[in-house]
PDB file of C-alpha atoms and ligand atoms in Angstrom:
ATOM      1  CA  UNK A   1     -11.797 104.254  59.194  1.00  0.00           C
ATOM      2  CA  UNK A   2     -12.742 101.433  61.507  1.00  0.00           C
ATOM      3  CA  UNK A   3     -16.406 101.827  62.497  1.00  0.00           C
ATOM      4  CA  UNK A   4     -17.911  99.927  65.437  1.00  0.00           C
ATOM      5  CA  UNK A   5     -21.446  99.278  66.668  1.00  0.00           C
ATOM      6  CA  UNK A   6     -21.528  98.356  70.336  1.00  0.00           C
ATOM      7  CA  UNK A   7     -24.446  96.111  71.392  1.00  0.00           C
ATOM      8  CA  UNK A   8     -25.124  96.067  75.130  1.00  0.00           C
ATOM      9  CA  UNK A   9     -27.702  94.833  77.640  1.00  0.00           C
ATOM     10  CA  UNK A  10     -28.095  97.772  80.025  1.00  0.00           C
ATOM     11  CA  UNK A  11     -29.237  97.258  83.610  1.00  0.00           C
ATOM     12  CA  UNK A  12     -32.080  99.700  84.197  1.00  0.00           C
ATOM     13  CA  UNK A  13     -30.972 102.501  86.525  1.00  0.00           C
ATOM     14  CA  UNK A  14     -27.365 101.360  87.033  1.00  0.00           C
ATOM     15  CA  UNK A  15     -25.505 104.109  85.188  1.00  0.00           C
ATOM     16  CA  UNK A  16     -22.069 103.225  86.541  1.00  0.00           C
ATOM     17  CA  UNK A  17     -22.306  99.544  85.563  1.00  0.00           C
ATOM     18  CA  UNK A  18     -23.656 100.418  82.121  1.00  0.00           C
ATOM     19  CA  UNK A  19     -20.839 102.881  81.459  1.00  0.00           C
ATOM     20  CA  UNK A  20     -18.213 100.418  82.748  1.00  0.00           C
ATOM     21  CA  UNK A  21     -19.606  97.701  80.495  1.00  0.00           C
ATOM     22  CA  UNK A  22     -19.543  99.903  77.393  1.00  0.00           C
ATOM     23  CA  UNK A  23     -15.977 100.999  78.190  1.00  0.00           C
ATOM     24  CA  UNK A  24     -14.931  97.355  78.606  1.00  0.00           C
ATOM     25  CA  UNK A  25     -16.434  96.371  75.250  1.00  0.00           C
ATOM     26  CA  UNK A  26     -14.806  99.344  73.492  1.00  0.00           C
ATOM     27  CA  UNK A  27     -11.448  98.778  75.201  1.00  0.00           C
ATOM     28  CA  UNK A  28     -11.353  95.212  73.904  1.00  0.00           C
ATOM     29  CA  UNK A  29     -12.094  96.232  70.311  1.00  0.00           C
ATOM     30  CA  UNK A  30     -10.033  99.125  68.921  1.00  0.00           C
ATOM     31  CA  UNK A  31     -11.898 101.377  66.449  1.00  0.00           C
ATOM     32  CA  UNK A  32     -11.934 104.963  65.189  1.00  0.00           C
ATOM     33  CA  UNK A  33     -15.643 105.563  65.703  1.00  0.00           C
ATOM     34  CA  UNK A  34     -18.024 103.802  68.089  1.00  0.00           C
ATOM     35  CA  UNK A  35     -21.809 103.977  68.169  1.00  0.00           C
ATOM     36  CA  UNK A  36     -23.499 102.996  71.463  1.00  0.00           C
ATOM     37  CA  UNK A  37     -27.229 102.281  71.905  1.00  0.00           C
ATOM     38  CA  UNK A  38     -30.018 104.737  72.729  1.00  0.00           C
ATOM     39  CA  UNK A  39     -30.195 105.483  76.497  1.00  0.00           C
ATOM     40  CA  UNK A  40     -27.251 103.115  76.917  1.00  0.00           C
ATOM     41  CA  UNK A  41     -26.386 104.438  80.373  1.00  0.00           C
ATOM     42  CA  UNK A  42     -29.831 104.410  82.029  1.00  0.00           C
ATOM     43  CA  UNK A  43     -31.866 101.703  80.330  1.00  0.00           C
ATOM     44  CA  UNK A  44     -35.083 102.423  78.463  1.00  0.00           C
ATOM     45  CA  UNK A  45     -38.334 101.474  80.155  1.00  0.00           C
ATOM     46  CA  UNK A  46     -39.153 104.454  82.379  1.00  0.00           C
ATOM     47  CA  UNK A  47     -42.386 104.205  84.372  1.00  0.00           C
ATOM     48  CA  UNK A  48     -42.478 107.677  85.892  1.00  0.00           C
ATOM     49  CA  UNK A  49     -41.124 111.158  85.433  1.00  0.00           C
ATOM     50  CA  UNK A  50     -39.581 110.871  88.871  1.00  0.00           C
ATOM     51  CA  UNK A  51     -37.497 107.894  87.760  1.00  0.00           C
ATOM     52  CA  UNK A  52     -36.293 109.857  84.759  1.00  0.00           C
ATOM     53  CA  UNK A  53     -35.496 112.876  86.916  1.00  0.00           C
ATOM     54  CA  UNK A  54     -33.187 110.714  89.046  1.00  0.00           C
ATOM     55  CA  UNK A  55     -31.298 109.260  86.067  1.00  0.00           C
ATOM     56  CA  UNK A  56     -31.164 112.071  83.495  1.00  0.00           C
ATOM     57  CA  UNK A  57     -27.951 114.091  83.175  1.00  0.00           C
ATOM     58  CA  UNK A  58     -26.924 117.422  81.674  1.00  0.00           C
ATOM     59  CA  UNK A  59     -25.082 117.157  78.344  1.00  0.00           C
ATOM     60  CA  UNK A  60     -21.747 117.444  80.098  1.00  0.00           C
ATOM     61  CA  UNK A  61     -22.538 115.073  82.966  1.00  0.00           C
ATOM     62  CA  UNK A  62     -21.009 111.930  84.441  1.00  0.00           C
ATOM     63  CA  UNK A  63     -21.471 109.835  81.292  1.00  0.00           C
ATOM     64  CA  UNK A  64     -20.007 112.512  79.020  1.00  0.00           C
ATOM     65  CA  UNK A  65     -16.854 112.935  81.133  1.00  0.00           C
ATOM     66  CA  UNK A  66     -16.056 109.211  81.139  1.00  0.00           C
ATOM     67  CA  UNK A  67     -16.591 108.892  77.378  1.00  0.00           C
ATOM     68  CA  UNK A  68     -14.648 112.074  76.674  1.00  0.00           C
ATOM     69  CA  UNK A  69     -11.662 110.689  78.629  1.00  0.00           C
ATOM     70  CA  UNK A  70     -11.844 107.460  76.595  1.00  0.00           C
ATOM     71  CA  UNK A  71     -12.112 109.394  73.303  1.00  0.00           C
ATOM     72  CA  UNK A  72      -9.061 111.495  74.235  1.00  0.00           C
ATOM     73  CA  UNK A  73      -6.999 108.535  75.345  1.00  0.00           C
ATOM     74  CA  UNK A  74      -7.870 106.421  72.280  1.00  0.00           C
ATOM     75  CA  UNK A  75      -8.162 109.302  69.782  1.00  0.00           C
ATOM     76  CA  UNK A  76     -11.604 108.069  68.727  1.00  0.00           C
ATOM     77  CA  UNK A  77     -15.180 109.277  68.366  1.00  0.00           C
ATOM     78  CA  UNK A  78     -18.227 108.000  70.280  1.00  0.00           C
ATOM     79  CA  UNK A  79     -21.892 108.635  69.466  1.00  0.00           C
ATOM     80  CA  UNK A  80     -24.081 107.572  72.404  1.00  0.00           C
ATOM     81  CA  UNK A  81     -27.651 107.863  73.590  1.00  0.00           C
ATOM     82  CA  UNK A  82     -28.481 109.239  77.043  1.00  0.00           C
ATOM     83  CA  UNK A  83     -31.353 110.762  79.000  1.00  0.00           C
ATOM     84  CA  UNK A  84     -30.743 114.506  78.951  1.00  0.00           C
ATOM     85  CA  UNK A  85     -31.986 116.956  81.547  1.00  0.00           C
ATOM     86  CA  UNK A  86     -31.758 120.633  80.662  1.00  0.00           C
ATOM     87  CA  UNK A  87     -32.808 121.452  84.231  1.00  0.00           C
ATOM     88  CA  UNK A  88     -36.498 121.735  83.386  1.00  0.00           C
ATOM     89  CA  UNK A  89     -37.428 119.104  80.774  1.00  0.00           C
ATOM     90  CA  UNK A  90     -35.992 115.818  79.526  1.00  0.00           C
ATOM     91  CA  UNK A  91     -34.870 114.823  76.053  1.00  0.00           C
ATOM     92  CA  UNK A  92     -34.023 111.409  74.637  1.00  0.00           C
ATOM     93  CA  UNK A  93     -30.668 112.618  73.295  1.00  0.00           C
ATOM     94  CA  UNK A  94     -27.482 111.454  71.634  1.00  0.00           C
ATOM     95  CA  UNK A  95     -24.129 113.209  71.824  1.00  0.00           C
ATOM     96  CA  UNK A  96     -21.032 112.931  69.691  1.00  0.00           C
ATOM     97  CA  UNK A  97     -17.757 113.182  71.591  1.00  0.00           C
ATOM     98  CA  UNK A  98     -14.255 113.063  70.122  1.00  0.00           C
ATOM     99  CA  UNK A  99     -10.653 113.752  71.078  1.00  0.00           C
ATOM    100  CA  UNK A 100     -11.478 117.478  70.927  1.00  0.00           C
ATOM    101  CA  UNK A 101     -14.417 117.145  73.365  1.00  0.00           C
ATOM    102  CA  UNK A 102     -18.150 117.578  72.723  1.00  0.00           C
ATOM    103  CA  UNK A 103     -18.819 117.800  68.986  1.00  0.00           C
ATOM    104  CA  UNK A 104     -22.576 117.710  68.773  1.00  0.00           C
ATOM    105  CA  UNK A 105     -25.953 116.932  70.254  1.00  0.00           C
ATOM    106  CA  UNK A 106     -29.160 115.533  68.772  1.00  0.00           C
ATOM    107  CA  UNK A 107     -32.521 115.331  70.555  1.00  0.00           C
ATOM    108  CA  UNK A 108     -34.873 112.583  69.330  1.00  0.00           C
ATOM    109  CA  UNK A 109     -37.659 114.029  67.207  1.00  0.00           C
ATOM    110  CA  UNK A 110     -39.909 110.990  66.714  1.00  0.00           C
ATOM    111  CA  UNK A 111     -40.713 109.674  70.194  1.00  0.00           C
ATOM    112  CA  UNK A 112     -41.856 106.038  70.386  1.00  0.00           C
ATOM    113  CA  UNK A 113     -44.708 104.677  72.550  1.00  0.00           C
ATOM    114  CA  UNK A 114     -44.410 105.661  76.255  1.00  0.00           C
ATOM    115  CA  UNK A 115     -41.411 107.923  75.599  1.00  0.00           C
ATOM    116  CA  UNK A 116     -44.156 110.458  74.819  1.00  0.00           C
ATOM    117  CA  UNK A 117     -45.182 110.423  78.504  1.00  0.00           C
ATOM    118  CA  UNK A 118     -41.796 111.469  79.837  1.00  0.00           C
ATOM    119  CA  UNK A 119     -39.610 113.068  77.178  1.00  0.00           C
ATOM    120  CA  UNK A 120     -40.016 116.308  75.261  1.00  0.00           C
ATOM    121  CA  UNK A 121     -39.822 116.100  71.491  1.00  0.00           C
ATOM    122  CA  UNK A 122     -36.417 117.104  70.085  1.00  0.00           C
ATOM    123  CA  UNK A 123     -36.031 120.769  69.186  1.00  0.00           C
ATOM    124  CA  UNK A 124     -32.693 120.824  67.353  1.00  0.00           C
ATOM    125  CA  UNK A 125     -33.802 119.466  63.974  1.00  0.00           C
ATOM    126  CA  UNK A 126     -31.367 117.030  62.334  1.00  0.00           C
ATOM    127  CA  UNK A 127     -27.886 118.548  62.665  1.00  0.00           C
ATOM    128  CA  UNK A 128     -24.769 117.253  60.890  1.00  0.00           C
ATOM    129  CA  UNK A 129     -21.318 117.376  62.470  1.00  0.00           C
ATOM    130  CA  UNK A 130     -17.778 117.537  61.052  1.00  0.00           C
ATOM    131  CA  UNK A 131     -15.204 114.917  62.001  1.00  0.00           C
ATOM    132  CA  UNK A 132     -11.754 114.161  60.571  1.00  0.00           C
ATOM    133  CA  UNK A 133     -13.342 111.253  58.671  1.00  0.00           C
ATOM    134  CA  UNK A 134     -16.239 113.184  57.152  1.00  0.00           C
ATOM    135  CA  UNK A 135     -19.678 114.525  58.048  1.00  0.00           C
ATOM    136  CA  UNK A 136     -21.782 112.600  60.551  1.00  0.00           C
ATOM    137  CA  UNK A 137     -25.482 112.887  61.333  1.00  0.00           C
ATOM    138  CA  UNK A 138     -27.330 111.290  64.216  1.00  0.00           C
ATOM    139  CA  UNK A 139     -30.837 109.901  64.453  1.00  0.00           C
ATOM    140  CA  UNK A 140     -32.256 107.805  67.284  1.00  0.00           C
ATOM    141  CA  UNK A 141     -34.093 104.503  66.922  1.00  0.00           C
ATOM    142  CA  UNK A 142     -37.744 105.129  65.814  1.00  0.00           C
ATOM    143  CA  UNK A 143     -36.560 108.061  63.647  1.00  0.00           C
ATOM    144  CA  UNK A 144     -35.746 105.373  61.045  1.00  0.00           C
ATOM    145  CA  UNK A 145     -39.499 104.908  60.455  1.00  0.00           C
ATOM    146  CA  UNK A 146     -39.658 108.436  59.001  1.00  0.00           C
ATOM    147  CA  UNK A 147     -37.677 108.540  55.725  1.00  0.00           C
ATOM    148  CA  UNK A 148     -37.505 112.311  56.072  1.00  0.00           C
ATOM    149  CA  UNK A 149     -35.071 111.985  58.991  1.00  0.00           C
ATOM    150  CA  UNK A 150     -32.306 110.233  57.079  1.00  0.00           C
ATOM    151  CA  UNK A 151     -33.086 112.190  53.910  1.00  0.00           C
ATOM    152  CA  UNK A 152     -32.667 115.462  55.809  1.00  0.00           C
ATOM    153  CA  UNK A 153     -29.351 114.321  57.277  1.00  0.00           C
ATOM    154  CA  UNK A 154     -27.972 113.241  53.903  1.00  0.00           C
ATOM    155  CA  UNK A 155     -29.184 116.341  52.063  1.00  0.00           C
ATOM    156  CA  UNK A 156     -27.301 118.285  54.741  1.00  0.00           C
ATOM    157  CA  UNK A 157     -24.179 116.326  53.821  1.00  0.00           C
ATOM    158  CA  UNK A 158     -24.029 113.414  56.270  1.00  0.00           C
ATOM    159  CA  UNK A 159     -21.832 110.604  54.935  1.00  0.00           C
ATOM    160  CA  UNK A 160     -22.481 108.431  57.971  1.00  0.00           C
ATOM    161  CA  UNK A 161     -25.667 108.255  60.024  1.00  0.00           C
ATOM    162  CA  UNK A 162     -24.974 107.114  63.576  1.00  0.00           C
ATOM    163  CA  UNK A 163     -28.141 105.465  64.855  1.00  0.00           C
ATOM    164  CA  UNK A 164     -28.252 104.686  68.594  1.00  0.00           C
ATOM    165  CA  UNK A 165     -31.278 102.425  69.075  1.00  0.00           C
ATOM    166  CA  UNK A 166     -33.376 100.345  71.461  1.00  0.00           C
ATOM    167  CA  UNK A 167     -35.369  98.478  68.823  1.00  0.00           C
ATOM    168  CA  UNK A 168     -38.621  96.841  69.858  1.00  0.00           C
ATOM    169  CA  UNK A 169     -40.334  96.316  66.487  1.00  0.00           C
ATOM    170  CA  UNK A 170     -38.702  93.790  64.133  1.00  0.00           C
ATOM    171  CA  UNK A 171     -38.496  95.850  60.929  1.00  0.00           C
ATOM    172  CA  UNK A 172     -35.577  98.239  61.284  1.00  0.00           C
ATOM    173  CA  UNK A 173     -32.527  96.069  60.493  1.00  0.00           C
ATOM    174  CA  UNK A 174     -33.875  95.158  57.042  1.00  0.00           C
ATOM    175  CA  UNK A 175     -35.445  98.588  56.461  1.00  0.00           C
ATOM    176  CA  UNK A 176     -32.061 100.261  56.956  1.00  0.00           C
ATOM    177  CA  UNK A 177     -30.897  98.620  53.727  1.00  0.00           C
ATOM    178  CA  UNK A 178     -33.463 100.752  51.887  1.00  0.00           C
ATOM    179  CA  UNK A 179     -32.691 103.861  53.946  1.00  0.00           C
ATOM    180  CA  UNK A 180     -29.016 103.549  52.959  1.00  0.00           C
ATOM    181  CA  UNK A 181     -29.764 102.783  49.300  1.00  0.00           C
ATOM    182  CA  UNK A 182     -32.202 105.655  48.858  1.00  0.00           C
ATOM    183  CA  UNK A 183     -29.662 108.101  50.334  1.00  0.00           C
ATOM    184  CA  UNK A 184     -26.392 106.440  49.301  1.00  0.00           C
ATOM    185  CA  UNK A 185     -25.091 106.814  52.825  1.00  0.00           C
ATOM    186  CA  UNK A 186     -23.482 104.632  55.499  1.00  0.00           C
ATOM    187  CA  UNK A 187     -25.502 103.836  58.623  1.00  0.00           C
ATOM    188  CA  UNK A 188     -24.437 102.349  61.938  1.00  0.00           C
ATOM    189  CA  UNK A 189     -27.345 101.100  64.041  1.00  0.00           C
ATOM    190  CA  UNK A 190     -26.228 100.229  67.581  1.00  0.00           C
ATOM    191  CA  UNK A 191     -29.040  98.357  69.300  1.00  0.00           C
ATOM    192  CA  UNK A 192     -29.405  96.664  72.675  1.00  0.00           C
ATOM    193  CA  UNK A 193     -30.467  93.160  73.680  1.00  0.00           C
ATOM    194  CA  UNK A 194     -32.434  91.798  76.643  1.00  0.00           C
ATOM    195  CA  UNK A 195     -35.715  92.939  78.114  1.00  0.00           C
ATOM    196  CA  UNK A 196     -36.964  95.311  80.786  1.00  0.00           C
ATOM    197  CA  UNK A 197     -40.098  94.993  82.920  1.00  0.00           C
ATOM    198  CA  UNK A 198     -41.174  98.021  84.897  1.00  0.00           C
ATOM    199  CA  UNK A 199     -44.628  98.771  86.387  1.00  0.00           C
ATOM    200  CA  UNK A 200     -46.177  95.875  84.428  1.00  0.00           C
ATOM    201  CA  UNK A 201     -44.840  97.074  81.070  1.00  0.00           C
ATOM    202  CA  UNK A 202     -42.427  94.561  79.557  1.00  0.00           C
ATOM    203  CA  UNK A 203     -40.354  95.402  76.512  1.00  0.00           C
ATOM    204  CA  UNK A 204     -37.940  93.112  74.672  1.00  0.00           C
ATOM    205  CA  UNK A 205     -35.213  94.396  72.411  1.00  0.00           C
ATOM    206  CA  UNK A 206     -34.160  92.732  69.184  1.00  0.00           C
ATOM    207  CA  UNK A 207     -30.385  93.259  68.929  1.00  0.00           C
ATOM    208  CA  UNK A 208     -29.186  92.872  65.316  1.00  0.00           C
ATOM    209  CA  UNK A 209     -26.951  95.939  65.490  1.00  0.00           C
ATOM    210  CA  UNK A 210     -25.504  96.524  62.062  1.00  0.00           C
ATOM    211  CA  UNK A 211     -23.439  98.632  59.689  1.00  0.00           C
ATOM    212  CA  UNK A 212     -24.907  99.143  56.208  1.00  0.00           C
ATOM    213  CA  UNK A 213     -23.140 100.618  53.164  1.00  0.00           C
ATOM    214  CA  UNK A 214     -24.444 103.155  50.592  1.00  0.00           C
ATOM    215  CA  UNK A 215     -25.075 100.167  48.301  1.00  0.00           C
ATOM    216  CA  UNK A 216     -27.300  98.537  50.920  1.00  0.00           C
ATOM    217  CA  UNK A 217     -24.711  95.897  51.798  1.00  0.00           C
ATOM    218  CA  UNK A 218     -24.827  94.640  55.387  1.00  0.00           C
ATOM    219  CA  UNK A 219     -21.158  95.035  56.349  1.00  0.00           C
ATOM    220  CA  UNK A 220     -21.736  93.469  59.756  1.00  0.00           C
ATOM    221  CA  UNK A 221     -24.760  92.379  61.765  1.00  0.00           C
ATOM    222  CA  UNK A 222     -24.779  91.078  65.340  1.00  0.00           C
ATOM    223  CA  UNK A 223     -27.160  88.468  66.743  1.00  0.00           C
ATOM    224  CA  UNK A 224     -30.423  88.941  68.651  1.00  0.00           C
ATOM    225  CA  UNK A 225     -29.276  88.070  72.172  1.00  0.00           C
ATOM    226  CA  UNK A 226     -25.577  88.718  72.814  1.00  0.00           C
ATOM    227  CA  UNK A 227     -23.587  91.750  73.792  1.00  0.00           C
ATOM    228  CA  UNK A 228     -20.701  92.458  71.445  1.00  0.00           C
ATOM    229  CA  UNK A 229     -19.055  94.788  68.975  1.00  0.00           C
ATOM    230  CA  UNK A 230     -19.589  94.740  65.200  1.00  0.00           C
ATOM    231  CA  UNK A 231     -16.856  96.208  63.036  1.00  0.00           C
ATOM    232  CA  UNK A 232     -16.446  97.400  59.456  1.00  0.00           C
ATOM    233  CA  UNK A 233     -13.578  99.125  57.686  1.00  0.00           C
ATOM    234  CA  UNK A 234     -15.194 101.876  55.618  1.00  0.00           C
ATOM    235  CA  UNK A 235     -14.262 104.881  53.476  1.00  0.00           C
ATOM    236  CA  UNK A 236     -16.744 107.710  54.065  1.00  0.00           C
ATOM    237  CA  UNK A 237     -15.790 109.443  50.797  1.00  0.00           C
ATOM    238  CA  UNK A 238     -17.810 106.716  49.002  1.00  0.00           C
ATOM    239  CA  UNK A 239     -20.963 108.373  50.357  1.00  0.00           C
ATOM    240  CA  UNK A 240     -20.153 111.662  48.587  1.00  0.00           C
ATOM    241  CA  UNK A 241     -20.941 110.078  45.223  1.00  0.00           C
ATOM    242  CA  UNK A 242     -24.679 110.011  44.582  1.00  0.00           C
ATOM    243  CA  UNK A 243     -24.345 108.880  40.958  1.00  0.00           C
ATOM    244  CA  UNK A 244     -26.101 105.646  39.959  1.00  0.00           C
ATOM    245  CA  UNK A 245     -24.949 105.736  36.314  1.00  0.00           C
ATOM    246  CA  UNK A 246     -23.995 108.365  33.736  1.00  0.00           C
ATOM    247  CA  UNK A 247     -27.584 109.695  33.599  1.00  0.00           C
ATOM    248  CA  UNK A 248     -28.815 109.403  37.166  1.00  0.00           C
ATOM    249  CA  UNK A 249     -27.638 111.353  40.195  1.00  0.00           C
ATOM    250  CA  UNK A 250     -29.816 110.446  43.146  1.00  0.00           C
ATOM    251  CA  UNK A 251     -30.225 113.888  44.674  1.00  0.00           C
ATOM    252  CA  UNK A 252     -30.250 115.896  41.420  1.00  0.00           C
ATOM    253  CA  UNK A 253     -32.976 113.605  40.041  1.00  0.00           C
ATOM    254  CA  UNK A 254     -35.358 114.337  42.894  1.00  0.00           C
ATOM    255  CA  UNK A 255     -38.275 116.370  41.539  1.00  0.00           C
ATOM    256  CA  UNK A 256     -39.892 118.366  44.328  1.00  0.00           C
ATOM    257  CA  UNK A 257     -42.629 119.722  42.049  1.00  0.00           C
ATOM    258  CA  UNK A 258     -43.950 116.232  41.389  1.00  0.00           C
ATOM    259  CA  UNK A 259     -44.269 115.043  44.962  1.00  0.00           C
ATOM    260  CA  UNK A 260     -47.052 117.088  46.571  1.00  0.00           C
TER     261      UNK A 260
HETATM  262  C1  LIG B   1     -37.523 103.173  69.940  1.00  0.00           C
HETATM  263  O1  LIG B   1     -37.587 104.240  69.329  1.00  0.00           O
HETATM  264  N1  LIG B   1     -36.740 103.040  70.989  1.00  0.00           N
HETATM  265  C2  LIG B   1     -38.262 101.995  69.488  1.00  0.00           C
END
């Protein structure tokens, strides 16, 4: 399969422009599976609940319908981050849409920094979804800092972890090499570039979207400042094999009794 990470520079609050831009980037680069950044349609740096209320959407909202149409037309999958409203509270969510429609939803569990002021912590655990290429799990940005997130997804069978992100700290791109090695899984981190200043809080994002293999190889990595699409041709069945050699199988060798 051809896997793509789409790196954008969202304009805060301009959902239509941000969707159009993502569609343009995807249209110009054919792939089977695209990963878009966290909150790719709204931007990231919310300063009030009111602002979030005006920009958040239900799961099947404006953003979903545009991406679903693209997925149907191109026979592809898209994992994308968006601000979700369930009518009462807000989640920092990511959905997976494919030719068949909505496939799955994840709500970010580990909220970063001021996200804690506006979003509710995810309440769906770490679900894994079936696609024609294999099983896919989703985690969002700061979830990478908690090894349990990716471990849970891979123990549940994920062969690919789609990782919509808005990275602020510098560590994730290199840390994902270890996350992929320790789980023998593919990961696709789609980050954003640029910066956002809102109510005197300025955040800058580090780009470096990447695709990493179960052997910890960086199959593609984008730069720190440009929009663009990173591509890798991958075979998800590789991630089913957790054997390191004839004596070691990564998941069978875990020894729960020794850890706590
Ligand atoms: C982050 O979780 N957006 C840093």
